[in-house]
CSV table of C-alpha atoms and ligand atoms in Angstrom, one decimal:
chain,number,residue,atom,x,y,z
A,1,MET,CA,-166.0,106.0,-54.1
A,2,THR,CA,-165.2,103.8,-51.0
A,3,ALA,CA,-161.8,102.4,-50.7
A,4,PRO,CA,-161.7,98.6,-51.5
A,5,THR,CA,-161.2,96.3,-48.5
A,6,PRO,CA,-158.0,94.3,-48.2
A,7,ALA,CA,-160.1,91.1,-49.0
A,8,GLN,CA,-161.2,92.7,-52.3
A,9,VAL,CA,-157.7,93.7,-53.2
A,10,ARG,CA,-156.5,90.2,-52.5
A,11,ALA,CA,-159.3,88.8,-54.7
A,12,TRP,CA,-158.4,91.2,-57.5
A,13,ASP,CA,-154.7,90.3,-57.1
A,14,ASP,CA,-155.6,86.7,-57.6
A,15,ALA,CA,-157.9,87.5,-60.5
A,16,HIS,CA,-155.7,89.9,-62.5
A,17,LEU,CA,-152.0,90.2,-61.5
A,18,TRP,CA,-149.3,88.1,-63.1
A,19,HIS,CA,-146.4,88.2,-60.6
A,20,PRO,CA,-142.8,88.1,-61.7
A,21,PHE,CA,-140.7,85.0,-60.8
A,22,THR,CA,-143.8,83.6,-59.0
A,23,PRO,CA,-145.2,80.1,-59.4
A,24,HIS,CA,-148.9,81.0,-59.4
A,25,GLY,CA,-149.9,77.5,-58.4
A,26,VAL,CA,-148.7,78.1,-54.9
A,27,TYR,CA,-148.8,81.9,-54.7
A,28,ARG,CA,-151.7,82.3,-52.4
A,29,ASP,CA,-150.7,79.3,-50.2
A,30,GLU,CA,-147.4,81.0,-49.5
A,31,GLU,CA,-149.1,83.9,-47.8
A,32,PRO,CA,-147.9,86.8,-50.0
A,33,LEU,CA,-147.4,90.1,-48.4
A,34,LEU,CA,-149.9,92.8,-49.4
A,35,VAL,CA,-148.1,96.1,-48.8
A,36,ALA,CA,-150.1,99.2,-48.1
A,37,ALA,CA,-147.4,101.6,-47.0
A,38,GLY,CA,-143.8,102.0,-45.9
A,39,GLU,CA,-142.4,103.7,-42.9
A,40,GLY,CA,-138.6,104.1,-42.8
A,41,HIS,CA,-137.0,100.6,-42.8
A,42,TYR,CA,-140.4,98.9,-42.4
A,43,LEU,CA,-143.1,97.7,-44.8
A,44,VAL,CA,-146.7,98.0,-43.5
A,45,ASP,CA,-149.3,95.5,-44.7
A,46,THR,CA,-153.1,96.1,-45.1
A,47,GLU,CA,-153.7,94.8,-41.6
A,48,GLY,CA,-151.2,97.4,-40.2
A,49,ARG,CA,-148.5,94.8,-39.4
A,50,ARG,CA,-144.9,96.1,-39.8
A,51,TYR,CA,-142.0,94.2,-41.3
A,52,LEU,CA,-138.4,95.1,-41.5
A,53,ASP,CA,-137.7,95.3,-45.2
A,54,ALA,CA,-134.6,93.1,-45.1
A,55,VAL,CA,-134.3,92.6,-48.9
A,56,GLY,CA,-134.4,96.3,-49.8
A,57,SER,CA,-137.6,95.7,-51.8
A,58,LEU,CA,-135.6,93.5,-54.1
A,59,TRP,CA,-132.2,94.9,-53.6
A,60,CYS,CA,-132.9,98.5,-54.6
A,61,ASN,CA,-134.0,100.3,-51.4
A,62,LEU,CA,-131.0,101.9,-49.7
A,63,PHE,CA,-132.3,104.2,-46.9
A,64,GLY,CA,-135.8,102.9,-46.2
A,65,HIS,CA,-139.2,104.1,-47.4
A,66,ARG,CA,-140.6,107.7,-47.4
A,67,VAL,CA,-137.1,109.2,-47.0
A,68,PRO,CA,-138.0,112.9,-46.5
A,69,ALA,CA,-135.2,114.2,-48.7
A,70,ILE,CA,-136.0,111.9,-51.6
A,71,ASP,CA,-139.8,112.6,-51.2
A,72,ALA,CA,-139.1,116.3,-51.3
A,73,ALA,CA,-136.9,116.1,-54.3
A,74,ILE,CA,-139.5,114.2,-56.3
A,75,ARG,CA,-142.2,116.7,-55.2
A,76,ALA,CA,-140.0,119.7,-56.2
A,77,GLN,CA,-139.3,118.1,-59.6
A,78,LEU,CA,-143.1,117.6,-60.1
A,79,ASP,CA,-143.5,121.3,-60.0
A,80,GLN,CA,-141.1,121.6,-62.9
A,81,ILE,CA,-141.8,118.6,-65.2
A,82,ALA,CA,-142.2,114.9,-64.8
A,83,HIS,CA,-140.6,113.8,-68.1
A,84,SER,CA,-139.3,115.0,-71.4
A,85,THR,CA,-137.3,113.1,-74.1
A,86,LEU,CA,-133.5,112.8,-74.3
A,87,LEU,CA,-133.7,111.7,-78.0
A,88,GLY,CA,-131.9,114.4,-79.8
A,89,HIS,CA,-132.7,116.9,-77.0
A,90,SER,CA,-131.9,117.3,-73.3
A,91,ALA,CA,-133.3,118.1,-69.9
A,92,VAL,CA,-131.7,119.6,-66.8
A,93,PRO,CA,-132.1,116.7,-64.2
A,94,PRO,CA,-130.4,113.9,-66.2
A,95,VAL,CA,-127.6,116.2,-67.2
A,96,LEU,CA,-126.9,117.0,-63.5
A,97,LEU,CA,-127.2,113.4,-62.7
A,98,ALA,CA,-124.8,112.3,-65.5
A,99,ARG,CA,-122.2,114.7,-64.2
A,100,ARG,CA,-122.6,113.4,-60.6
A,101,LEU,CA,-122.2,109.8,-61.7
A,102,VAL,CA,-119.1,110.5,-63.7
A,103,GLU,CA,-117.6,112.3,-60.7
A,104,LEU,CA,-118.3,109.2,-58.5
A,105,ALA,CA,-117.5,106.5,-61.0
A,106,PRO,CA,-114.2,104.7,-61.4
A,107,ALA,CA,-111.6,106.6,-63.5
A,108,GLY,CA,-112.2,106.9,-67.2
A,109,LEU,CA,-115.9,106.5,-67.3
A,110,THR,CA,-117.0,109.8,-68.7
A,111,ARG,CA,-120.3,109.0,-70.7
A,112,VAL,CA,-123.6,108.1,-69.3
A,113,PHE,CA,-126.4,106.3,-71.2
A,114,PHE,CA,-129.7,106.2,-69.3
A,115,SER,CA,-132.3,103.4,-69.5
A,116,ASP,CA,-134.9,102.0,-67.2
A,117,ASN,CA,-133.8,98.9,-65.3
A,118,GLY,CA,-130.9,96.6,-64.7
A,119,SER,CA,-131.6,94.4,-67.7
A,120,THR,CA,-131.6,97.3,-70.1
A,121,ALA,CA,-128.4,98.7,-68.5
A,122,VAL,CA,-126.7,95.4,-69.5
A,123,GLU,CA,-128.5,95.2,-72.9
A,124,VAL,CA,-127.2,98.6,-73.7
A,125,ALA,CA,-123.6,97.6,-72.6
A,126,LEU,CA,-123.8,94.6,-74.9
A,127,LYS,CA,-125.0,96.5,-77.9
A,128,LEU,CA,-122.5,99.3,-77.3
A,129,ALA,CA,-119.7,96.8,-77.1
A,130,LEU,CA,-120.7,95.0,-80.3
A,131,GLN,CA,-121.1,98.3,-82.3
A,132,PHE,CA,-117.9,99.7,-80.8
A,133,TRP,CA,-115.9,96.9,-82.4
A,134,GLN,CA,-117.6,97.4,-85.8
A,135,GLN,CA,-116.7,101.1,-85.8
A,136,HIS,CA,-113.5,101.3,-83.8
A,137,ARG,CA,-110.3,101.8,-86.1
A,138,GLY,CA,-112.3,101.4,-89.3
A,139,GLY,CA,-113.8,98.1,-88.1
A,140,GLN,CA,-110.5,96.3,-88.1
A,141,GLU,CA,-111.6,94.3,-85.1
A,142,ARG,CA,-115.2,93.7,-86.2
A,143,GLU,CA,-114.7,90.0,-85.6
A,144,ARG,CA,-114.9,90.7,-81.9
A,145,ARG,CA,-118.4,89.4,-81.3
A,146,LEU,CA,-118.0,86.9,-78.4
A,147,PHE,CA,-119.0,87.6,-74.9
A,148,VAL,CA,-117.3,85.7,-72.1
A,149,THR,CA,-119.4,85.2,-69.0
A,150,LEU,CA,-119.7,83.0,-65.9
A,151,GLY,CA,-121.8,80.0,-65.5
A,152,ALA,CA,-124.5,80.8,-62.9
A,153,ALA,CA,-124.3,84.5,-63.9
A,154,TYR,CA,-127.5,86.6,-63.9
A,155,HIS,CA,-127.7,89.9,-65.8
A,156,GLY,CA,-131.4,90.4,-66.3
A,157,ASP,CA,-134.4,89.2,-68.2
A,158,THR,CA,-134.3,90.7,-71.6
A,159,VAL,CA,-133.1,88.5,-74.4
A,160,GLY,CA,-129.6,89.9,-74.6
A,161,SER,CA,-129.1,89.8,-70.8
A,162,VAL,CA,-130.6,86.3,-70.6
A,163,SER,CA,-128.1,85.2,-73.3
A,164,LEU,CA,-125.3,86.1,-70.8
A,165,GLY,CA,-127.0,84.3,-68.0
A,166,GLY,CA,-126.1,80.8,-66.7
A,167,ILE,CA,-128.9,79.9,-64.3
A,168,GLU,CA,-130.5,76.8,-65.9
A,169,LEU,CA,-133.9,77.2,-64.2
A,170,PHE,CA,-134.3,80.8,-65.3
A,171,HIS,CA,-132.6,80.7,-68.7
A,172,GLU,CA,-132.8,77.3,-70.3
A,173,ARG,CA,-136.2,77.4,-71.8
A,174,TYR,CA,-135.5,80.7,-73.7
A,175,ARG,CA,-132.4,79.1,-75.4
A,176,PRO,CA,-133.9,79.2,-78.9
A,177,LEU,CA,-134.1,83.0,-78.7
A,178,LEU,CA,-130.5,83.5,-77.4
A,179,PHE,CA,-127.1,84.1,-78.8
A,180,ASP,CA,-124.1,82.0,-77.9
A,181,THR,CA,-121.7,83.1,-75.2
A,182,LEU,CA,-118.7,81.5,-73.8
A,183,LYS,CA,-119.4,80.4,-70.2
A,184,VAL,CA,-116.6,79.8,-67.7
A,185,PRO,CA,-117.3,77.9,-64.4
A,186,PRO,CA,-118.3,80.3,-61.6
A,187,PRO,CA,-116.2,80.9,-58.5
A,188,TYR,CA,-118.7,79.1,-56.3
A,189,CYS,CA,-116.3,78.2,-53.4
A,190,TYR,CA,-118.9,76.2,-51.3
A,191,ARG,CA,-119.4,73.9,-54.3
A,192,CYS,CA,-116.2,74.5,-56.2
A,193,PRO,CA,-116.5,73.4,-59.8
A,194,PHE,CA,-112.8,72.4,-59.6
A,195,GLY,CA,-113.3,70.3,-56.5
A,196,ARG,CA,-111.1,72.5,-54.3
A,197,GLU,CA,-111.4,73.5,-50.7
A,198,ARG,CA,-110.1,76.8,-49.3
A,199,ALA,CA,-106.8,75.1,-48.3
A,200,THR,CA,-106.1,73.7,-51.8
A,201,CYS,CA,-107.5,76.6,-53.8
A,202,ALA,CA,-105.2,78.1,-56.3
A,203,LEU,CA,-107.9,80.3,-57.9
A,204,GLU,CA,-108.5,77.7,-60.7
A,205,CYS,CA,-111.6,79.7,-61.5
A,206,ALA,CA,-109.6,82.8,-62.4
A,207,THR,CA,-107.1,80.6,-64.4
A,208,ALA,CA,-110.0,79.1,-66.3
A,209,LEU,CA,-111.3,82.5,-67.2
A,210,GLU,CA,-107.9,83.6,-68.4
A,211,ALA,CA,-107.4,80.4,-70.4
A,212,ALA,CA,-110.8,80.8,-72.2
A,213,VAL,CA,-110.2,84.5,-72.9
A,214,ARG,CA,-106.7,83.8,-74.3
A,215,ARG,CA,-107.9,80.9,-76.4
A,216,GLU,CA,-110.6,83.1,-78.1
A,217,GLY,CA,-108.4,86.2,-78.0
A,218,PRO,CA,-109.3,88.3,-81.1
A,219,ARG,CA,-112.9,87.1,-81.1
A,220,VAL,CA,-113.6,88.4,-77.7
A,221,ALA,CA,-115.8,91.5,-77.6
A,222,ALA,CA,-116.0,91.7,-73.8
A,223,ILE,CA,-115.8,89.8,-70.6
A,224,VAL,CA,-119.0,90.4,-68.7
A,225,LEU,CA,-119.1,90.0,-64.9
A,226,GLU,CA,-121.2,90.8,-62.0
A,227,SER,CA,-118.9,92.9,-60.0
A,228,GLY,CA,-117.6,91.2,-56.8
A,229,MET,CA,-120.6,88.9,-56.2
A,230,LEU,CA,-123.0,86.7,-58.3
A,231,GLY,CA,-126.2,87.9,-56.7
A,232,ALA,CA,-129.0,85.9,-58.2
A,233,ALA,CA,-127.0,82.7,-58.1
A,234,GLY,CA,-127.1,82.9,-54.3
A,235,MET,CA,-124.8,85.7,-53.2
A,236,ILE,CA,-121.7,83.9,-54.5
A,237,VAL,CA,-118.7,86.0,-53.5
A,238,GLN,CA,-115.8,86.1,-56.0
A,239,PRO,CA,-112.4,85.4,-54.4
A,240,ASP,CA,-110.0,88.3,-53.9
A,241,GLY,CA,-108.1,89.0,-57.1
A,242,PHE,CA,-110.7,87.6,-59.4
A,243,LEU,CA,-111.8,90.9,-60.9
A,244,ARG,CA,-108.3,92.1,-61.1
A,245,ARG,CA,-107.3,89.1,-63.1
A,246,ALA,CA,-110.3,89.5,-65.4
A,247,ARG,CA,-109.3,93.1,-66.1
A,248,ALA,CA,-105.7,92.1,-66.8
A,249,VAL,CA,-106.6,89.3,-69.2
A,250,ALA,CA,-109.1,91.6,-71.0
A,251,ASP,CA,-106.3,94.1,-71.5
A,252,GLU,CA,-103.9,91.4,-72.6
A,253,VAL,CA,-106.2,90.3,-75.5
A,254,GLY,CA,-107.5,93.8,-76.2
A,255,ALA,CA,-111.1,93.0,-75.2
A,256,LEU,CA,-113.5,95.2,-73.1
A,257,LEU,CA,-114.5,94.5,-69.5
A,258,ILE,CA,-118.2,95.1,-68.7
A,259,LEU,CA,-119.0,95.1,-65.0
A,260,ASP,CA,-122.6,94.7,-63.9
A,261,GLU,CA,-123.0,96.6,-60.6
A,262,VAL,CA,-126.8,96.5,-60.8
A,263,ALA,CA,-126.9,94.6,-57.5
A,264,THR,CA,-123.6,95.6,-55.9
A,265,GLY,CA,-123.4,99.4,-56.8
A,266,PHE,CA,-124.3,102.2,-54.5
A,267,GLY,CA,-122.7,101.2,-51.2
A,268,ARG,CA,-123.8,97.6,-51.0
A,269,SER,CA,-120.2,96.3,-51.1
A,270,GLY,CA,-119.0,98.8,-48.5
A,271,ARG,CA,-117.7,101.1,-51.2
A,272,MET,CA,-119.7,103.2,-53.6
A,273,PHE,CA,-118.9,100.7,-56.4
A,274,ALA,CA,-117.8,97.1,-55.7
A,275,CYS,CA,-115.0,97.2,-58.3
A,276,GLU,CA,-113.2,99.8,-56.1
A,277,ARG,CA,-112.4,97.0,-53.7
A,278,GLU,CA,-110.0,95.6,-56.3
A,279,GLY,CA,-109.0,98.9,-57.8
A,280,VAL,CA,-110.5,97.9,-61.1
A,281,ALA,CA,-112.1,100.2,-63.6
A,282,PRO,CA,-114.3,98.7,-66.4
A,283,ASP,CA,-114.8,99.9,-69.9
A,284,LEU,CA,-118.6,99.8,-69.4
A,285,LEU,CA,-120.3,99.9,-66.0
A,286,CYS,CA,-124.0,98.9,-65.6
A,287,LEU,CA,-126.0,100.6,-62.7
A,288,ALA,CA,-129.6,100.5,-61.7
A,289,LYS,CA,-131.5,99.3,-58.5
A,290,GLY,CA,-130.0,101.6,-55.8
A,291,LEU,CA,-129.5,104.5,-58.2
A,292,THR,CA,-132.8,106.1,-57.2
A,293,GLY,CA,-132.6,104.9,-53.6
A,294,GLY,CA,-135.3,102.3,-54.5
A,295,TYR,CA,-137.9,104.8,-55.6
A,296,LEU,CA,-138.2,104.8,-59.4
A,297,PRO,CA,-137.0,102.6,-62.3
A,298,MET,CA,-133.8,104.0,-63.7
A,299,ALA,CA,-130.5,102.6,-65.0
A,300,ALA,CA,-127.3,104.0,-66.3
A,301,THR,CA,-124.6,102.4,-68.5
A,302,LEU,CA,-121.4,104.3,-68.1
A,303,ALA,CA,-118.8,104.2,-70.9
A,304,THR,CA,-115.2,105.4,-71.5
A,305,GLU,CA,-114.5,108.3,-73.9
A,306,ARG,CA,-112.7,105.8,-76.2
A,307,ILE,CA,-115.9,103.9,-76.7
A,308,PHE,CA,-118.0,107.0,-77.1
A,309,GLU,CA,-115.6,108.4,-79.8
A,310,ALA,CA,-116.2,105.3,-82.0
A,311,PHE,CA,-119.8,106.5,-82.3
A,312,LEU,CA,-118.9,109.9,-83.7
A,313,GLY,CA,-119.0,110.8,-87.4
A,314,PRO,CA,-121.3,112.3,-90.1
A,315,PRO,CA,-124.9,111.0,-89.6
A,316,ALA,CA,-124.8,109.4,-93.0
A,317,GLU,CA,-122.1,107.0,-91.8
A,318,GLY,CA,-124.7,105.5,-89.4
A,319,ARG,CA,-122.4,105.4,-86.3
A,320,THR,CA,-125.2,106.5,-84.1
A,321,PHE,CA,-126.2,104.3,-81.2
A,322,PHE,CA,-129.6,103.2,-82.4
A,323,HIS,CA,-131.1,102.5,-79.0
A,324,GLY,CA,-133.3,104.6,-76.7
A,325,HIS,CA,-136.3,104.1,-74.4
A,326,THR,CA,-139.2,106.5,-74.1
A,327,TYR,CA,-138.5,107.2,-70.5
A,328,THR,CA,-134.7,107.4,-70.8
A,329,GLY,CA,-133.4,110.0,-68.4
A,330,ASN,CA,-136.8,110.5,-66.7
A,331,ALA,CA,-136.7,113.8,-64.7
A,332,LEU,CA,-138.5,112.5,-61.6
A,333,ALA,CA,-136.1,109.5,-61.4
A,334,SER,CA,-133.2,111.8,-62.0
A,335,ALA,CA,-134.3,114.0,-59.1
A,336,ALA,CA,-134.7,110.9,-56.9
A,337,ALA,CA,-131.2,109.8,-57.9
A,338,LEU,CA,-129.6,113.2,-57.2
A,339,ALA,CA,-131.3,113.2,-53.8
A,340,THR,CA,-129.9,109.7,-53.2
A,341,LEU,CA,-126.4,110.8,-54.0
A,342,ASP,CA,-126.8,113.8,-51.8
A,343,ILE,CA,-127.7,111.5,-48.9
A,344,PHE,CA,-124.5,109.5,-49.5
A,345,ALA,CA,-122.5,112.8,-49.5
A,346,GLN,CA,-124.2,114.5,-46.5
A,347,ASP,CA,-125.1,111.7,-44.2
A,348,GLY,CA,-121.8,109.8,-44.0
A,349,ILE,CA,-123.4,106.6,-45.3
A,350,LEU,CA,-120.2,105.0,-46.7
A,351,GLU,CA,-118.2,106.0,-43.6
A,352,ALA,CA,-120.7,104.2,-41.3
A,353,LEU,CA,-120.7,101.0,-43.4
A,354,PRO,CA,-117.6,99.2,-42.1
A,355,GLY,CA,-119.1,99.1,-38.5
A,356,LYS,CA,-122.4,97.8,-39.8
A,357,ILE,CA,-120.7,95.2,-42.1
A,358,ALA,CA,-118.6,93.9,-39.2
A,359,ARG,CA,-121.6,93.7,-37.0
A,360,LEU,CA,-123.6,91.8,-39.6
A,361,GLY,CA,-120.6,89.4,-40.0
A,362,ALA,CA,-120.5,88.7,-36.3
A,363,LEU,CA,-124.3,88.1,-36.1
A,364,LEU,CA,-124.2,85.8,-39.1
A,365,ASP,CA,-121.4,83.8,-37.4
A,366,GLY,CA,-123.9,83.2,-34.6
A,367,LEU,CA,-126.1,81.2,-37.0
A,368,ARG,CA,-123.4,78.6,-37.8
A,369,ASP,CA,-124.6,76.3,-35.0
A,370,LEU,CA,-127.9,75.6,-36.9
A,371,PRO,CA,-127.6,72.2,-38.6
A,372,ALA,CA,-129.4,73.4,-41.7
A,373,VAL,CA,-127.0,76.3,-42.3
A,374,GLY,CA,-124.6,75.0,-45.0
A,375,ASP,CA,-122.8,78.1,-46.0
A,376,ILE,CA,-122.9,81.8,-45.1
A,377,ARG,CA,-121.6,84.2,-47.7
A,378,GLN,CA,-121.3,87.9,-46.9
A,379,PHE,CA,-120.5,90.7,-49.3
A,380,GLY,CA,-120.5,94.0,-47.6
A,381,LEU,CA,-124.0,94.7,-46.3
A,382,ALA,CA,-125.4,91.7,-48.2
A,383,ALA,CA,-125.4,88.1,-47.3
A,384,GLY,CA,-126.7,84.7,-48.5
A,385,ILE,CA,-127.4,81.8,-46.1
A,386,GLU,CA,-127.4,78.5,-48.0
A,387,LEU,CA,-129.6,75.9,-46.3
A,388,VAL,CA,-128.8,72.3,-46.7
A,389,GLN,CA,-130.5,69.0,-45.7
A,390,ASP,CA,-127.2,67.3,-45.0
A,391,ARG,CA,-124.4,69.6,-43.9
A,392,GLU,CA,-121.7,66.9,-44.0
A,393,ARG,CA,-122.4,66.1,-47.7
A,394,ARG,CA,-123.5,69.6,-48.6
A,395,ARG,CA,-126.7,68.0,-49.9
A,396,SER,CA,-129.5,70.4,-50.8
A,397,TYR,CA,-133.1,70.0,-49.9
A,398,PRO,CA,-135.4,68.7,-52.7
A,399,ALA,CA,-136.4,71.9,-54.6
A,400,ALA,CA,-140.1,71.0,-54.4
A,401,GLU,CA,-140.0,71.5,-50.6
A,402,ARG,CA,-139.4,75.2,-51.1
A,403,ARG,CA,-137.5,75.4,-47.8
A,404,GLY,CA,-136.1,78.9,-48.4
A,405,MET,CA,-139.7,80.2,-48.8
A,406,ALA,CA,-140.8,78.4,-45.7
A,407,VAL,CA,-137.9,79.9,-43.7
A,408,CYS,CA,-138.7,83.4,-44.9
A,409,ARG,CA,-142.4,82.9,-44.1
A,410,ALA,CA,-141.6,81.7,-40.6
A,411,ALA,CA,-139.2,84.7,-40.2
A,412,ARG,CA,-142.1,87.0,-41.2
A,413,ARG,CA,-144.0,85.9,-38.1
A,414,HIS,CA,-141.1,87.7,-36.2
A,415,GLY,CA,-141.6,90.9,-38.1
A,416,VAL,CA,-139.0,90.6,-40.9
A,417,PHE,CA,-139.6,90.5,-44.6
A,418,LEU,CA,-137.3,88.3,-46.7
A,419,ARG,CA,-137.4,86.7,-50.1
A,420,PRO,CA,-135.1,83.8,-50.8
A,421,LEU,CA,-133.2,82.6,-53.9
A,422,GLY,CA,-134.1,78.9,-53.9
A,423,ASP,CA,-132.7,77.7,-50.5
A,424,THR,CA,-130.5,80.6,-50.0
A,425,VAL,CA,-131.9,83.2,-47.6
A,426,VAL,CA,-130.9,86.6,-48.9
A,427,LEU,CA,-130.2,89.7,-46.8
A,428,MET,CA,-130.1,93.1,-48.4
A,429,PRO,CA,-131.0,95.3,-45.5
A,430,PRO,CA,-131.1,99.1,-45.7
A,431,LEU,CA,-127.6,100.7,-45.6
A,432,THR,CA,-128.9,102.8,-42.7
A,433,ILE,CA,-130.0,99.8,-40.6
A,434,SER,CA,-129.5,100.2,-36.9
A,435,ASP,CA,-127.7,97.8,-34.5
A,436,ASP,CA,-131.0,96.9,-32.9
A,437,GLU,CA,-132.6,96.2,-36.2
A,438,LEU,CA,-129.6,94.0,-37.2
A,439,VAL,CA,-130.1,92.0,-34.0
A,440,HIS,CA,-133.8,91.7,-34.6
A,441,LEU,CA,-133.2,90.6,-38.2
A,442,MET,CA,-130.8,87.8,-37.1
A,443,ASP,CA,-133.2,86.7,-34.4
A,444,ALA,CA,-136.0,86.4,-36.9
A,445,ILE,CA,-133.8,84.4,-39.3
A,446,ARG,CA,-132.8,82.1,-36.5
A,447,HIS,CA,-136.4,81.5,-35.5
A,448,GLY,CA,-137.3,81.0,-39.2
A,449,ILE,CA,-134.6,78.4,-39.8
A,450,GLU,CA,-135.4,76.6,-36.6
A,451,ALA,CA,-139.1,76.5,-37.4
A,452,ALA,CA,-138.8,75.4,-41.0
A,453,THR,CA,-135.9,73.1,-41.1
A,454,PRO,CA,-136.6,70.0,-39.0
B,501,PMP,N1,-127.9,92.4,-63.1
B,501,PMP,C1,-127.8,92.0,-61.9
B,501,PMP,C2,-126.5,91.7,-61.3
B,501,PMP,C3,-129.0,91.8,-61.1
B,501,PMP,O1,-128.9,91.3,-59.8
B,501,PMP,C4,-130.2,92.2,-61.7
B,501,PMP,C5,-131.5,92.0,-60.9
B,501,PMP,N2,-131.6,91.3,-59.8
B,501,PMP,C6,-130.3,92.6,-63.0
B,501,PMP,C7,-129.1,92.8,-63.7
B,501,PMP,C8,-131.6,93.0,-63.6
B,501,PMP,O2,-132.1,94.1,-63.1
B,501,PMP,P1,-133.6,94.5,-63.3
B,501,PMP,O3,-134.4,93.5,-62.5
B,501,PMP,O4,-133.8,95.9,-62.8
B,501,PMP,O5,-133.9,94.4,-64.8
């Protein structure tokens, strides 16, 4: 059988594939990348062109593609077994991985529930929290059913995780399927919902969260937050102290704190987990994306022993957690994750991050002279550049112009692959990015902005 030509693959792509978060009416016009291979930090298309993968293949790739140690770990695992079930049974790789995750995680998180993606990691946390309150202390606090979240939050695309979300464009049309949550205005400093500027800010956002949680007190099951940064909302960085105050008010009313580190976990923040920056440990921690270095779909929801214990008892009492996916704890994904954690331990990844983060910050500052750059938000080795039509009034471009996409397309002509969130250009480069590559990345973005924002 002869290999299909790139033109054939493109035709079959148009004929058969339904792409996620993609308006198919303009898909082909926006010159989608057709990836054939990866080489280190670069994606290679079917024409042999190379692009720096500056969004980490949607925020999950940590060390580039075809990383020898991860490739070898998966190959070695293939010689043992690809997958076996964790339902009522066990397997070596996920046990080893659970132990490693517990060693790395914030204090008190001792139990690991595996699933397949970021959305399910959150879905699992929600269901665990709800069931915990039904079973803890004989169900005395079973009225705790309310989840407090942030407007503009994004926690995934399953019905439960969408219920937590606050991005109108993504979430509104599914409203009839969703359960109610209590949404507090997000800490979006550039467009502060409380009308403050840096100089006048008194962390009204944190005060509003506290007030909402105190008002609902005994009805609150959990506060659910993206840890440190609201990613999909446009890399909106929480002010210092925000997480700490969330932890404190959760404790004050006796509610749980669920932190979603799907996007921020595994080094992105400059620490292994973003909550370490504020010295906060959640009751439930959701991990995915970077867990396997960007190789295979896998997620983990970590829980405290106190939560786990509420699920113990004779089977007839029905305290079991009735949730589990076919591929839970997949052996190949576990092997990839263990190799990823080995790279962190052996290659000084976290130790090298402060220098790269500072360099990224300095290079980002160099973009501030561009009139279309409204706000630059950096969180560790991630950043969002919000483009505006009118910098003075912070007025956005009409959404229909798809400026963010146009900028990313123009940057691609300079050898960099980016995918925006609306008009925010998102950077999630490999944690191992070199200085030269950072300079190249920023040059390409400058060219892209200049070319696509008249
Ligand atoms: N939570 C957060 C904070 C995310 O950024 C994402 C994905 N961008 C998810 C959950 C959902 O993860 P997945 O796409 O793997 O379901």
